[in-house]
PDB file of C-alpha atoms in Angstrom:
ATOM      1  CA  MET A  17     -40.072 -36.085   2.283  1.00  0.00           C
ATOM      2  CA  THR A  18     -36.988 -37.002   0.220  1.00  0.00           C
ATOM      3  CA  LEU A  19     -35.642 -34.655  -2.451  1.00  0.00           C
ATOM      4  CA  PRO A  20     -34.807 -36.040  -5.897  1.00  0.00           C
ATOM      5  CA  THR A  21     -31.109 -36.746  -6.475  1.00  0.00           C
ATOM      6  CA  THR A  22     -30.705 -33.985  -9.079  1.00  0.00           C
ATOM      7  CA  LEU A  23     -32.221 -31.408  -6.731  1.00  0.00           C
ATOM      8  CA  ARG A  24     -29.955 -32.532  -3.849  1.00  0.00           C
ATOM      9  CA  THR A  25     -26.921 -32.347  -6.153  1.00  0.00           C
ATOM     10  CA  ALA A  26     -27.859 -28.863  -7.343  1.00  0.00           C
ATOM     11  CA  ALA A  27     -28.409 -27.660  -3.760  1.00  0.00           C
ATOM     12  CA  ALA A  28     -25.048 -29.096  -2.652  1.00  0.00           C
ATOM     13  CA  ALA A  29     -23.290 -27.471  -5.611  1.00  0.00           C
ATOM     14  CA  ALA A  30     -24.895 -24.101  -4.799  1.00  0.00           C
ATOM     15  CA  CYS A  31     -23.754 -24.364  -1.165  1.00  0.00           C
ATOM     16  CA  LEU A  32     -20.210 -25.181  -2.244  1.00  0.00           C
ATOM     17  CA  LEU A  33     -20.132 -22.202  -4.612  1.00  0.00           C
ATOM     18  CA  VAL A  34     -21.274 -19.855  -1.850  1.00  0.00           C
ATOM     19  CA  LEU A  35     -18.755 -21.268   0.646  1.00  0.00           C
ATOM     20  CA  ALA A  36     -15.924 -21.098  -1.884  1.00  0.00           C
ATOM     21  CA  ALA A  37     -16.647 -17.454  -2.738  1.00  0.00           C
ATOM     22  CA  VAL A  38     -16.745 -16.121   0.839  1.00  0.00           C
ATOM     23  CA  PRO A  39     -13.102 -16.764   1.844  1.00  0.00           C
ATOM     24  CA  ALA A  40     -11.797 -15.356  -1.431  1.00  0.00           C
ATOM     25  CA  GLN A  41     -13.597 -12.069  -0.882  1.00  0.00           C
ATOM     26  CA  ALA A  42     -12.817 -11.885   2.838  1.00  0.00           C
ATOM     27  CA  ALA A  43      -9.092 -12.528   2.391  1.00  0.00           C
ATOM     28  CA  GLY A  44      -8.616  -9.794  -0.211  1.00  0.00           C
ATOM     29  CA  ARG A  45      -5.264  -8.041  -0.054  1.00  0.00           C
ATOM     30  CA  ASP A  46      -4.022 -10.058   2.946  1.00  0.00           C
ATOM     31  CA  ARG A  47      -3.228 -12.919   0.586  1.00  0.00           C
ATOM     32  CA  VAL A  48      -0.436 -11.010  -1.165  1.00  0.00           C
ATOM     33  CA  PRO A  49       2.718 -12.897  -0.130  1.00  0.00           C
ATOM     34  CA  GLY A  50       5.690 -11.233   1.564  1.00  0.00           C
ATOM     35  CA  ASP A  51       6.081  -7.587   2.483  1.00  0.00           C
ATOM     36  CA  TRP A  52       3.921  -5.185   0.491  1.00  0.00           C
ATOM     37  CA  LEU A  53       2.486  -1.689   0.656  1.00  0.00           C
ATOM     38  CA  ARG A  54      -0.206   0.013  -1.407  1.00  0.00           C
ATOM     39  CA  LEU A  55       1.289   3.485  -1.913  1.00  0.00           C
ATOM     40  CA  THR A  56      -0.674   6.546  -3.013  1.00  0.00           C
ATOM     41  CA  LEU A  57       0.263  10.181  -3.552  1.00  0.00           C
ATOM     42  CA  THR A  58      -2.343  12.923  -3.772  1.00  0.00           C
ATOM     43  CA  THR A  59      -1.231  16.343  -4.934  1.00  0.00           C
ATOM     44  CA  GLY A  60      -3.156  19.442  -3.930  1.00  0.00           C
ATOM     45  CA  ASP A  61      -5.301  20.116  -0.922  1.00  0.00           C
ATOM     46  CA  GLY A  62      -8.172  17.961   0.268  1.00  0.00           C
ATOM     47  CA  ARG A  63     -10.715  19.647  -2.001  1.00  0.00           C
ATOM     48  CA  SER A  64      -9.016  18.874  -5.285  1.00  0.00           C
ATOM     49  CA  GLY A  65      -6.013  17.038  -6.555  1.00  0.00           C
ATOM     50  CA  ASP A  66      -4.563  14.218  -8.545  1.00  0.00           C
ATOM     51  CA  THR A  67      -4.045  10.776  -6.980  1.00  0.00           C
ATOM     52  CA  ARG A  68      -1.716   8.102  -8.302  1.00  0.00           C
ATOM     53  CA  GLY A  69      -0.509   4.923  -6.701  1.00  0.00           C
ATOM     54  CA  THR A  70       1.139   1.564  -6.978  1.00  0.00           C
ATOM     55  CA  LEU A  71       1.576  -1.701  -5.125  1.00  0.00           C
ATOM     56  CA  LEU A  72       5.133  -2.016  -3.782  1.00  0.00           C
ATOM     57  CA  MET A  73       6.087  -5.656  -3.313  1.00  0.00           C
ATOM     58  CA  CYS A  74       9.413  -6.601  -1.793  1.00  0.00           C
ATOM     59  CA  ASP A  75       9.880 -10.306  -2.508  1.00  0.00           C
ATOM     60  CA  PRO A  76      11.113  -9.681  -5.223  1.00  0.00           C
ATOM     61  CA  PRO A  77      11.089  -5.858  -5.338  1.00  0.00           C
ATOM     62  CA  LEU A  78       8.381  -4.674  -7.771  1.00  0.00           C
ATOM     63  CA  GLY A  79       6.064  -1.702  -8.079  1.00  0.00           C
ATOM     64  CA  HIS A  80       8.060   1.256  -9.326  1.00  0.00           C
ATOM     65  CA  SER A  81      11.490   1.997 -10.781  1.00  0.00           C
ATOM     66  CA  ARG A  82      13.149   2.352  -7.347  1.00  0.00           C
ATOM     67  CA  ALA A  83      11.416  -0.615  -5.705  1.00  0.00           C
ATOM     68  CA  ALA A  84      14.664  -2.337  -4.634  1.00  0.00           C
ATOM     69  CA  GLU A  85      15.909   0.861  -2.958  1.00  0.00           C
ATOM     70  CA  ALA A  86      12.515   1.429  -1.306  1.00  0.00           C
ATOM     71  CA  CYS A  87      12.370  -2.143   0.025  1.00  0.00           C
ATOM     72  CA  GLU A  88      15.902  -1.840   1.398  1.00  0.00           C
ATOM     73  CA  ALA A  89      15.033   1.414   3.185  1.00  0.00           C
ATOM     74  CA  LEU A  90      11.867  -0.128   4.630  1.00  0.00           C
ATOM     75  CA  ASP A  91      13.800  -3.193   5.804  1.00  0.00           C
ATOM     76  CA  GLY A  92      16.046  -0.862   7.803  1.00  0.00           C
ATOM     77  CA  VAL A  93      13.083   0.561   9.743  1.00  0.00           C
ATOM     78  CA  ASP A  94      10.999  -2.633   9.922  1.00  0.00           C
ATOM     79  CA  GLY A  95       8.389  -1.161   7.583  1.00  0.00           C
ATOM     80  CA  ASP A  96       7.795   1.949   9.730  1.00  0.00           C
ATOM     81  CA  ILE A  97       7.869   4.801   7.195  1.00  0.00           C
ATOM     82  CA  ALA A  98       7.839   7.446   9.947  1.00  0.00           C
ATOM     83  CA  ARG A  99      11.252   6.155  11.120  1.00  0.00           C
ATOM     84  CA  LEU A 100      13.006   6.661   7.763  1.00  0.00           C
ATOM     85  CA  THR A 101      16.146   8.775   8.061  1.00  0.00           C
ATOM     86  CA  PRO A 102      15.626  12.216   6.486  1.00  0.00           C
ATOM     87  CA  ARG A 103      18.054  13.234   3.741  1.00  0.00           C
ATOM     88  CA  ASP A 104      19.752  16.595   3.621  1.00  0.00           C
ATOM     89  CA  ALA A 105      17.853  18.722   1.141  1.00  0.00           C
ATOM     90  CA  VAL A 106      17.297  22.363   0.336  1.00  0.00           C
ATOM     91  CA  CYS A 107      13.636  22.766  -0.510  1.00  0.00           C
ATOM     92  CA  ALA A 108      11.987  25.946  -1.754  1.00  0.00           C
ATOM     93  CA  MET A 109       9.424  27.447   0.599  1.00  0.00           C
ATOM     94  CA  ILE A 110       6.635  26.901  -1.921  1.00  0.00           C
ATOM     95  CA  TYR A 111       3.379  25.453  -0.648  1.00  0.00           C
ATOM     96  CA  ALA A 112       2.370  22.672  -3.000  1.00  0.00           C
ATOM     97  CA  PRO A 113       0.886  20.024  -0.689  1.00  0.00           C
ATOM     98  CA  VAL A 114       1.215  16.332  -1.358  1.00  0.00           C
ATOM     99  CA  THR A 115      -0.310  13.619   0.818  1.00  0.00           C
ATOM    100  CA  ALA A 116       1.437  10.254   1.058  1.00  0.00           C
ATOM    101  CA  ARG A 117      -0.475   7.169   2.161  1.00  0.00           C
ATOM    102  CA  ALA A 118       0.636   3.579   2.657  1.00  0.00           C
ATOM    103  CA  GLU A 119      -1.336   0.540   3.679  1.00  0.00           C
ATOM    104  CA  GLY A 120      -0.216  -3.064   3.705  1.00  0.00           C
ATOM    105  CA  ARG A 121       1.757  -5.666   5.637  1.00  0.00           C
ATOM    106  CA  TRP A 122       5.348  -5.799   6.781  1.00  0.00           C
ATOM    107  CA  ASN A 123       6.812  -8.824   8.581  1.00  0.00           C
ATOM    108  CA  GLY A 124       3.258 -10.082   9.053  1.00  0.00           C
ATOM    109  CA  ARG A 125       2.051  -6.891  10.742  1.00  0.00           C
ATOM    110  CA  PRO A 126      -0.405  -4.362   9.324  1.00  0.00           C
ATOM    111  CA  VAL A 127       1.095  -1.040   8.222  1.00  0.00           C
ATOM    112  CA  THR A 128      -0.762   2.245   7.831  1.00  0.00           C
ATOM    113  CA  TYR A 129       0.814   5.622   7.177  1.00  0.00           C
ATOM    114  CA  GLU A 130      -0.540   8.997   6.152  1.00  0.00           C
ATOM    115  CA  ARG A 131       1.166  12.368   6.144  1.00  0.00           C
ATOM    116  CA  GLN A 132       0.777  15.615   4.253  1.00  0.00           C
ATOM    117  CA  PHE A 133       4.011  17.270   3.137  1.00  0.00           C
ATOM    118  CA  GLY A 134       4.389  20.944   2.197  1.00  0.00           C
ATOM    119  CA  ASN A 135       5.742  20.087  -1.253  1.00  0.00           C
ATOM    120  CA  PRO A 136       7.252  17.203  -3.254  1.00  0.00           C
ATOM    121  CA  CYS A 137      10.814  18.174  -2.236  1.00  0.00           C
ATOM    122  CA  GLU A 138       9.942  17.711   1.442  1.00  0.00           C
ATOM    123  CA  LEU A 139       8.325  14.357   0.615  1.00  0.00           C
ATOM    124  CA  ARG A 140      11.487  13.139  -1.159  1.00  0.00           C
ATOM    125  CA  ALA A 141      13.741  14.377   1.651  1.00  0.00           C
ATOM    126  CA  LEU A 142      11.768  12.515   4.309  1.00  0.00           C
ATOM    127  CA  THR A 143      10.707   9.313   2.518  1.00  0.00           C
ATOM    128  CA  GLY A 144      13.441   8.763  -0.076  1.00  0.00           C
ATOM    129  CA  ALA A 145      12.641   6.102  -2.642  1.00  0.00           C
ATOM    130  CA  VAL A 146       9.507   4.772  -0.948  1.00  0.00           C
ATOM    131  CA  PHE A 147       7.128   7.253  -2.591  1.00  0.00           C
ATOM    132  CA  ALA A 148       9.231   7.767  -5.751  1.00  0.00           C
ATOM    133  CA  LEU A 149       6.372   6.722  -8.027  1.00  0.00           C
ATOM    134  CA  ASP A 150       7.541   8.726 -11.040  1.00  0.00           C
ATOM    135  CA  GLY A 151      10.886   6.999 -11.455  1.00  0.00           C
TER     136      GLY A 151
END
């Protein structure tokens, strides 16, 4: 049995639409060019808190007011946030937890990072400009 031309055309168009939609959804964030990290900060403990975030892109540096400084620091450690050089800082012994998370790609490799800091001062001392989302 042969299908009418209009029905064959409609079926072919439907197949093309389905095939065109699948790669776009599957690729997702991996299609962002260059080095990039999705950065989030959550204040408070795990039961409650405020979360804010941004997308840090490094070609050209975009994402927050210190993006160029953050990209330069990340270049120095090949995107490995845990290897950033700590700054000298005097932080109050006040427990105000903040959790920093990063997910993305650096030099073509996946990057994931998560760490809870005792307070924002400790976060700044250990990560510098990378998580400076407030400017």
